[in-house]
Short mmCIF file of C-alpha atoms and ligand atoms in Angstrom, two decimals:
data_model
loop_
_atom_site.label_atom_id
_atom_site.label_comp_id
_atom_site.label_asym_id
_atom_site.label_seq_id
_atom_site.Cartn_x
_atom_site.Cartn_y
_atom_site.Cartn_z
CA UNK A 52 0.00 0.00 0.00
CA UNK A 53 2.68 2.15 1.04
CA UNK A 54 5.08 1.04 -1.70
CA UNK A 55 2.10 1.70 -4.48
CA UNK A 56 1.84 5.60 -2.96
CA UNK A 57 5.13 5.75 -3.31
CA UNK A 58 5.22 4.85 -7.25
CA UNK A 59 2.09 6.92 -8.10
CA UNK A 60 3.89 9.87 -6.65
CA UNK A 61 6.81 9.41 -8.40
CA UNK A 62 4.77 9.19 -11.39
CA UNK A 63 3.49 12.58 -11.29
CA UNK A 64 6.49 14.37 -9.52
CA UNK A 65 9.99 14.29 -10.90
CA UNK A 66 12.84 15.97 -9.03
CA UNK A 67 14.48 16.67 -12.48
CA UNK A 68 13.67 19.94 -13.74
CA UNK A 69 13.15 18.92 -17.35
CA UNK A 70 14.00 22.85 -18.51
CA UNK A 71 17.41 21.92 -17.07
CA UNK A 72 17.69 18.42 -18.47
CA UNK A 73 16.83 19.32 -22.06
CA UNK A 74 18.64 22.53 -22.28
CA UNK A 75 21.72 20.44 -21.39
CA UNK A 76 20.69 17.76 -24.02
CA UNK A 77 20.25 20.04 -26.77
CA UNK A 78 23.56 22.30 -26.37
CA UNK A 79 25.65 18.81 -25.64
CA UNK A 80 24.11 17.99 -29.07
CA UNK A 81 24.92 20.99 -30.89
CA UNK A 82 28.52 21.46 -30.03
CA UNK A 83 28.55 17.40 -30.67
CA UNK A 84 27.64 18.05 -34.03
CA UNK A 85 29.99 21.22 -34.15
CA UNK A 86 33.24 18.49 -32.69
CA UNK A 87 31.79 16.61 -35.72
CA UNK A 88 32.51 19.59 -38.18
CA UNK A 89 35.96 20.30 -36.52
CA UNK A 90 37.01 16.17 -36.84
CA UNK A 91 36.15 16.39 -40.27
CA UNK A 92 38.41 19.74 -41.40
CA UNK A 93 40.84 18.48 -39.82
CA UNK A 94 41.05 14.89 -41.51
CA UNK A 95 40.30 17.10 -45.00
CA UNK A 96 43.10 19.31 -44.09
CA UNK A 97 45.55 16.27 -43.14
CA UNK A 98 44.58 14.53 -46.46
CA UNK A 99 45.00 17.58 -48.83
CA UNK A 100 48.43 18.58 -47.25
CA UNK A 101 51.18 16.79 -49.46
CA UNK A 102 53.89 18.58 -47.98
CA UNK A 103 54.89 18.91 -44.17
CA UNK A 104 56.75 22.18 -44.16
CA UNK A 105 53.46 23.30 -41.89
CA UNK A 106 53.79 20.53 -39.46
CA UNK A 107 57.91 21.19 -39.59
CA UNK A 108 56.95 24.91 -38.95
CA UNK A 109 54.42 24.50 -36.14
CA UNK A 110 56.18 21.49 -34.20
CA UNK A 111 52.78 19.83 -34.61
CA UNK A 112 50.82 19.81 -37.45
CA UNK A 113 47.45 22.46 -37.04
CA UNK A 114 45.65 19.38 -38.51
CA UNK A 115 46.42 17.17 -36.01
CA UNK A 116 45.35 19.44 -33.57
CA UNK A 117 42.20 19.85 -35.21
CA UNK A 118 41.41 16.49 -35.06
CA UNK A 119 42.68 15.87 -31.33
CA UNK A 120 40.42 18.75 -30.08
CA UNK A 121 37.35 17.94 -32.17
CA UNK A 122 37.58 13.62 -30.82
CA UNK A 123 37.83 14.98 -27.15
CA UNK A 124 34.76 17.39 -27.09
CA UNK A 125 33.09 14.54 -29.19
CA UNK A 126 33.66 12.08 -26.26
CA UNK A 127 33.03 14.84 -23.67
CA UNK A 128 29.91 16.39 -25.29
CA UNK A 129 28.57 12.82 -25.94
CA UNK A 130 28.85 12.33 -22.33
CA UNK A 131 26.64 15.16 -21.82
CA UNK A 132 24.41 14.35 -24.61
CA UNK A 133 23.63 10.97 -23.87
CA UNK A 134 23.76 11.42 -19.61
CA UNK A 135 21.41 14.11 -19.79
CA UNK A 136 18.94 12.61 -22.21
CA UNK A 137 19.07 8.76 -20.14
CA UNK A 138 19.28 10.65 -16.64
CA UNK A 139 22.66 8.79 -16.36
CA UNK A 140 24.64 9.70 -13.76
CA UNK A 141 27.89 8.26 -14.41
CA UNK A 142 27.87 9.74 -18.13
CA UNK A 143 27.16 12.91 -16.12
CA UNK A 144 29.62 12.68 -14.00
CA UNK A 145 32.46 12.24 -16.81
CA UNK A 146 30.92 14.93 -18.35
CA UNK A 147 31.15 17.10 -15.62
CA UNK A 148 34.84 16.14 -14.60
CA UNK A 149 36.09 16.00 -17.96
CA UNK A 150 34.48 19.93 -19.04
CA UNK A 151 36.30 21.05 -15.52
CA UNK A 152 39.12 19.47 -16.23
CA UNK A 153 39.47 21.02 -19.75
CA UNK A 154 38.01 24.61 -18.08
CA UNK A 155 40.58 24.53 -15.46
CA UNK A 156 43.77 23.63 -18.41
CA UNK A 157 42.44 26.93 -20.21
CA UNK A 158 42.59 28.79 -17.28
CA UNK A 159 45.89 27.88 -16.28
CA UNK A 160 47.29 28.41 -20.21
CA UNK A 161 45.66 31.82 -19.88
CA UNK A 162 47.33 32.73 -16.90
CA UNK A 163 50.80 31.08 -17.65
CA UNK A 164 50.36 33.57 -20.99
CA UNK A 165 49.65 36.22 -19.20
CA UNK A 166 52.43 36.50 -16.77
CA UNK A 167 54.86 34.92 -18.63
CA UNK A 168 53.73 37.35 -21.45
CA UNK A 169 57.73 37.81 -22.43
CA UNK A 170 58.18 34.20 -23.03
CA UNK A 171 54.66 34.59 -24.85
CA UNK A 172 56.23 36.80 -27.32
CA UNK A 173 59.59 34.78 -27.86
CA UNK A 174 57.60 31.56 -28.70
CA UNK A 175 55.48 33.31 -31.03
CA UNK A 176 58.55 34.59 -32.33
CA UNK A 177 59.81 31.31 -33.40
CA UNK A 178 56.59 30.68 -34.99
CA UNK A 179 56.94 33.08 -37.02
CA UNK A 180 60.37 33.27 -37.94
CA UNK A 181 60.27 29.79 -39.06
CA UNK A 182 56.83 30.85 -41.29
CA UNK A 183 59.41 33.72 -42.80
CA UNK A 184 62.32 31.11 -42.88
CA UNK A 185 60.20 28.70 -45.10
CA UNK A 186 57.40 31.31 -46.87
CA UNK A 187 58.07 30.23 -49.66
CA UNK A 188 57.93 26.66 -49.50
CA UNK A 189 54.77 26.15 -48.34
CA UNK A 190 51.43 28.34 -49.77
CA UNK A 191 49.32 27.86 -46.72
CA UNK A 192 52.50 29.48 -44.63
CA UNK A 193 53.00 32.17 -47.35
CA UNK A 194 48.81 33.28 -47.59
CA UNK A 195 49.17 33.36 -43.32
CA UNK A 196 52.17 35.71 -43.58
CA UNK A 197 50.09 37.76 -46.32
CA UNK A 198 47.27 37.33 -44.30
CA UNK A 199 48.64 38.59 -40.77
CA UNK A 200 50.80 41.35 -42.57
CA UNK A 201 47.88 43.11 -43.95
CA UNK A 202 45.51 43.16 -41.39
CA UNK A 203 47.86 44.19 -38.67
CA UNK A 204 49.44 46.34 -41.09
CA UNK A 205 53.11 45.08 -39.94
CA UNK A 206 56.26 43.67 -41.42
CA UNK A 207 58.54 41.15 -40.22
CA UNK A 208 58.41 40.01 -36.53
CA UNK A 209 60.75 42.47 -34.98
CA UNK A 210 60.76 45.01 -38.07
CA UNK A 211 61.00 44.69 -42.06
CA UNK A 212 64.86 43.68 -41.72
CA UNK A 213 63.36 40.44 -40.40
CA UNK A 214 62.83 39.03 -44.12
CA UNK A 215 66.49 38.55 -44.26
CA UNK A 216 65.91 35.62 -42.69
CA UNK A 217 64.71 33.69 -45.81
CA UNK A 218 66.32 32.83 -48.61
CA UNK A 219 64.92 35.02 -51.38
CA UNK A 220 64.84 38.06 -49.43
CA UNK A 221 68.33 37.88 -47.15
CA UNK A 222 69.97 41.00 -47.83
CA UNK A 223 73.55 40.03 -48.10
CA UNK A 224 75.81 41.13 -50.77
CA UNK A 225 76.60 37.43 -51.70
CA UNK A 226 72.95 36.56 -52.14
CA UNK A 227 72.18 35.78 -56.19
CA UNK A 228 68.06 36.23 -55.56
CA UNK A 229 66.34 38.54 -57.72
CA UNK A 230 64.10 39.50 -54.39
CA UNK A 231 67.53 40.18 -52.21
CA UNK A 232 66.84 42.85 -49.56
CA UNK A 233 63.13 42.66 -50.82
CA UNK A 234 59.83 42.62 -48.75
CA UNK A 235 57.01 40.70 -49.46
CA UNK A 236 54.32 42.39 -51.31
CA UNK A 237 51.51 42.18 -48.37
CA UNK A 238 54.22 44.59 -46.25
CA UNK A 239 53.26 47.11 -49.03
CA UNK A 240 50.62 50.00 -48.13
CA UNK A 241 47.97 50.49 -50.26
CA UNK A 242 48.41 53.85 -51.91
CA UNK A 243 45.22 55.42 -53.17
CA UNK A 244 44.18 55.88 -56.36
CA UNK A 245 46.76 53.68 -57.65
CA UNK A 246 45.70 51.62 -61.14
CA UNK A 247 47.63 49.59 -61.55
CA UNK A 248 48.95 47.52 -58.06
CA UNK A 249 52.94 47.84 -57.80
CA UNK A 250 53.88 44.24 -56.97
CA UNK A 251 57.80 45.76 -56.55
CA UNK A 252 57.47 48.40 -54.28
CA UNK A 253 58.88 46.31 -51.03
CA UNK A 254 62.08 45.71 -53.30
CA UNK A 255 64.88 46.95 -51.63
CA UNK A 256 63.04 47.86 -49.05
CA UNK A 257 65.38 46.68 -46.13
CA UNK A 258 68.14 49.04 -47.35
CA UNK A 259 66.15 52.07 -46.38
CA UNK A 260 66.11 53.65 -42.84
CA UNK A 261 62.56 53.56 -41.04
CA UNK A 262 61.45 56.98 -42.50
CA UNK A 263 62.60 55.83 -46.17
CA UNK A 264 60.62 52.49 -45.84
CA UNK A 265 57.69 54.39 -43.55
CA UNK A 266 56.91 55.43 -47.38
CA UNK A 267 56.08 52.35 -49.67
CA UNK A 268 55.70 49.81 -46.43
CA UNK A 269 54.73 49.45 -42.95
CA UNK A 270 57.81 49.49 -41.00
CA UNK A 271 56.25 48.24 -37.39
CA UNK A 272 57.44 44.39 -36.20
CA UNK A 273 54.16 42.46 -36.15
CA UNK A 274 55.08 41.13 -32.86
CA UNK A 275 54.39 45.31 -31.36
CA UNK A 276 51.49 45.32 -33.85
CA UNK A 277 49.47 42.44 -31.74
CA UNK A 278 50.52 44.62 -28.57
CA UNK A 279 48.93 47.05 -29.77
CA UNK A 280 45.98 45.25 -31.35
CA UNK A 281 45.62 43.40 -27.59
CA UNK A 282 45.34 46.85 -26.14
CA UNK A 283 43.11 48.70 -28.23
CA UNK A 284 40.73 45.20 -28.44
CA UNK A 285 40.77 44.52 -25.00
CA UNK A 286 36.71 44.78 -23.95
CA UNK A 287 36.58 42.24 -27.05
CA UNK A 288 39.61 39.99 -25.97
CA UNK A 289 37.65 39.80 -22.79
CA UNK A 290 34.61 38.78 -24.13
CA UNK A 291 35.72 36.00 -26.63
CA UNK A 292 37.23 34.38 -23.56
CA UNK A 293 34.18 35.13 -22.17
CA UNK A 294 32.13 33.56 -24.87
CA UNK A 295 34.62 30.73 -24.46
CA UNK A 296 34.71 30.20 -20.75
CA UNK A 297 30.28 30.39 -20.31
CA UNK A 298 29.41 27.63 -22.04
CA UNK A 299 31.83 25.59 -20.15
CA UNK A 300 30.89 26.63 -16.92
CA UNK A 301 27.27 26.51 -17.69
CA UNK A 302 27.61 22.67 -19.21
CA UNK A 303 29.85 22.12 -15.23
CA UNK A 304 27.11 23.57 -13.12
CA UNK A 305 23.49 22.43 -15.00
CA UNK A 306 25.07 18.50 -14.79
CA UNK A 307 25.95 18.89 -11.49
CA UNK A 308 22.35 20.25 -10.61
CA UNK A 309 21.36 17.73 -13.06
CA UNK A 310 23.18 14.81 -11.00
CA UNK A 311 22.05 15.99 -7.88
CA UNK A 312 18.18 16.17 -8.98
CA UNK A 313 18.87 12.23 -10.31
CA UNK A 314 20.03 11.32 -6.55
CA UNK A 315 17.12 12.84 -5.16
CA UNK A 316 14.91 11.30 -7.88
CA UNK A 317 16.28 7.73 -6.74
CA UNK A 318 16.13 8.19 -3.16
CA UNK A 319 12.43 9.16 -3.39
CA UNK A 320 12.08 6.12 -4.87
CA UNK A 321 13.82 3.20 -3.38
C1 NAG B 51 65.01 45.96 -36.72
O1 NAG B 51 65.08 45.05 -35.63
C2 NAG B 51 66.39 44.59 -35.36
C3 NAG B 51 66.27 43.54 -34.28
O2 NAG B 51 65.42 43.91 -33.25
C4 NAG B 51 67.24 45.79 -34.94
O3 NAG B 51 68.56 45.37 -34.67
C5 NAG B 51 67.26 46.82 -36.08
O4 NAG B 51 67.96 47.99 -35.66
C6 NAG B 51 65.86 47.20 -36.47
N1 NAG B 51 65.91 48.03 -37.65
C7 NAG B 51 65.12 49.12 -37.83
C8 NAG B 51 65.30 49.87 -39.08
O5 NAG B 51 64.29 49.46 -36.99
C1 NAG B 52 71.63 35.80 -44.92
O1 NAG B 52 72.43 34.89 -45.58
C2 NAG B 52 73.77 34.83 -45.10
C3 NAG B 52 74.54 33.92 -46.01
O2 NAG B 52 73.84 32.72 -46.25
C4 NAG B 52 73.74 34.35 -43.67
O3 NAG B 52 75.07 34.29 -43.13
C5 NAG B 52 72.94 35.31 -42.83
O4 NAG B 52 72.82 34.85 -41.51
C6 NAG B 52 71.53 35.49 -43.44
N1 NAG B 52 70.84 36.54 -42.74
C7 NAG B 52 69.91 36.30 -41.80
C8 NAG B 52 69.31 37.49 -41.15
O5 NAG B 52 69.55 35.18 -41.50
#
């Protein structure tokens, strides 16, 4: 008799706040899908690469990377999928431990970055004077070069002279290139009104003095160009890491209410 009250009213009552339980089910599912979309770039992008100048650049390849992060949050947002959809706790719980795992290892990069901000800048450095070192050997390292050069409106790491440090462009006397003591053409500024582009106007560029090449290029180091671009981008620095750091948090603390609303669920129960 008592038993039978007991089942009715679990019938009609649930501890688990099904707001909370879907909500959790349906963004688990889209950023499932979304690891989906990341796996699949990155195996595209590891099968159209024939050559590994990227990978030799980078220490890793960006591919692989791809591919790591999209298989983890497909195993962790599964969890979440799945646990919240069956009410399964231990799912859940991985869920739970993995995102605040992964949360807390962001946090702790961010931090590391940020204090350590001049070792920051010297790995970055490397980066990208291997990307200079080898721009022309590889086109996805040359259109990043472009690509970073014009938007940040810079040249070089340090400062123009850095293009010495390929090949083509090295500025010594002994050098038989046609480009010697050149810049690329994205270190160019656009001059206005111009017909006809001037694909030579960052040759000989590394010859001048700073006010010389201030004319025909832009003669600020990339690496004091992101300074810069950190600075003056700061409100929207903070909230991509923001936009970053919510979901997470949000996916940690609805499973945990989630878990505990189970465990109440089953001790109502038994
Ligand atoms: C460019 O940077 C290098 C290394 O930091 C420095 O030695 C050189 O004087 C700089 N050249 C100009 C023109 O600013
Ligand atoms: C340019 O080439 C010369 C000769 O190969 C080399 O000694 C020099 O270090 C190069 N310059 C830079 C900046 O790497």
């Amino acid at each position: 008799m008592d038993r039978k009250l007991n089942l009715n009213r679990a019938e009609t009552f649930s501890f688990v706040n099904p707001w909370i339980r879907y909500f959790l089910f349906f963004f688990s599912f889209l950023f499932w899908v979304f690891s989906l979309l990341i796996v699949a770039i990155g195996v595209y992008a590891k099968v159209q690469k024939a050559t590994d100048t990227v990978r030799d650049t980078f220490l890793i390849d960006p591919a692989v990377i791809l591919i790591v992060v999209g298989v983890v949050m497909f195993f962790i947002t599964f969890c979440g999928c799945i646990g919240a959809l069956r009410e399964n706790i231990r799912l859940l719980k991985t869920f739970s431990f993995s995102l605040t795992l992964v949360f807390l290892t962001q946090l702790a990069i961010a931090i590391l970055g940020f204090f350590y901000s001049d070792q920051t800048r010297d790995a970055l450095g490397k980066f990208v004077k291997k990307a200079i070192v080898h721009y022309r050997d590889d086109l996805d390292l040359q259109n990043l070069m472009d690509y970073i050069q014009k938007e940040f409106k810079c040249c070089g790491w340090n400062n123009y002279t850095d293009w010495s440090w390929n090949l083509y462009f090295n500025c010594t006397h002994e050098n038989p290139s046609s480009e010697r003591c050149a810049v690329p053409y994205s270190c160019c500024t656009p001059v206005p009104g111009e017909a006809v582009i001037n694909t030579m106007c960052g040759f000989g560029a590394q010859t001048q003095n700073y006010l010389e090449a201030n004319k025909s290029i832009y003669p600020v180091g990339c690496a004091d160009r992101a300074v810069m671009w950190i600075e003056s981008h700061l409100l929207l620095v903070g909230a991509l890491a923001l936009g970053l750091a919510l979901p997470q948090i949000a996916g940690i603390v609805l499973s945990q209410i989630l878990i505990s609303q189970i465990q109440d669920e089953i001790t109502s129960v038994l």
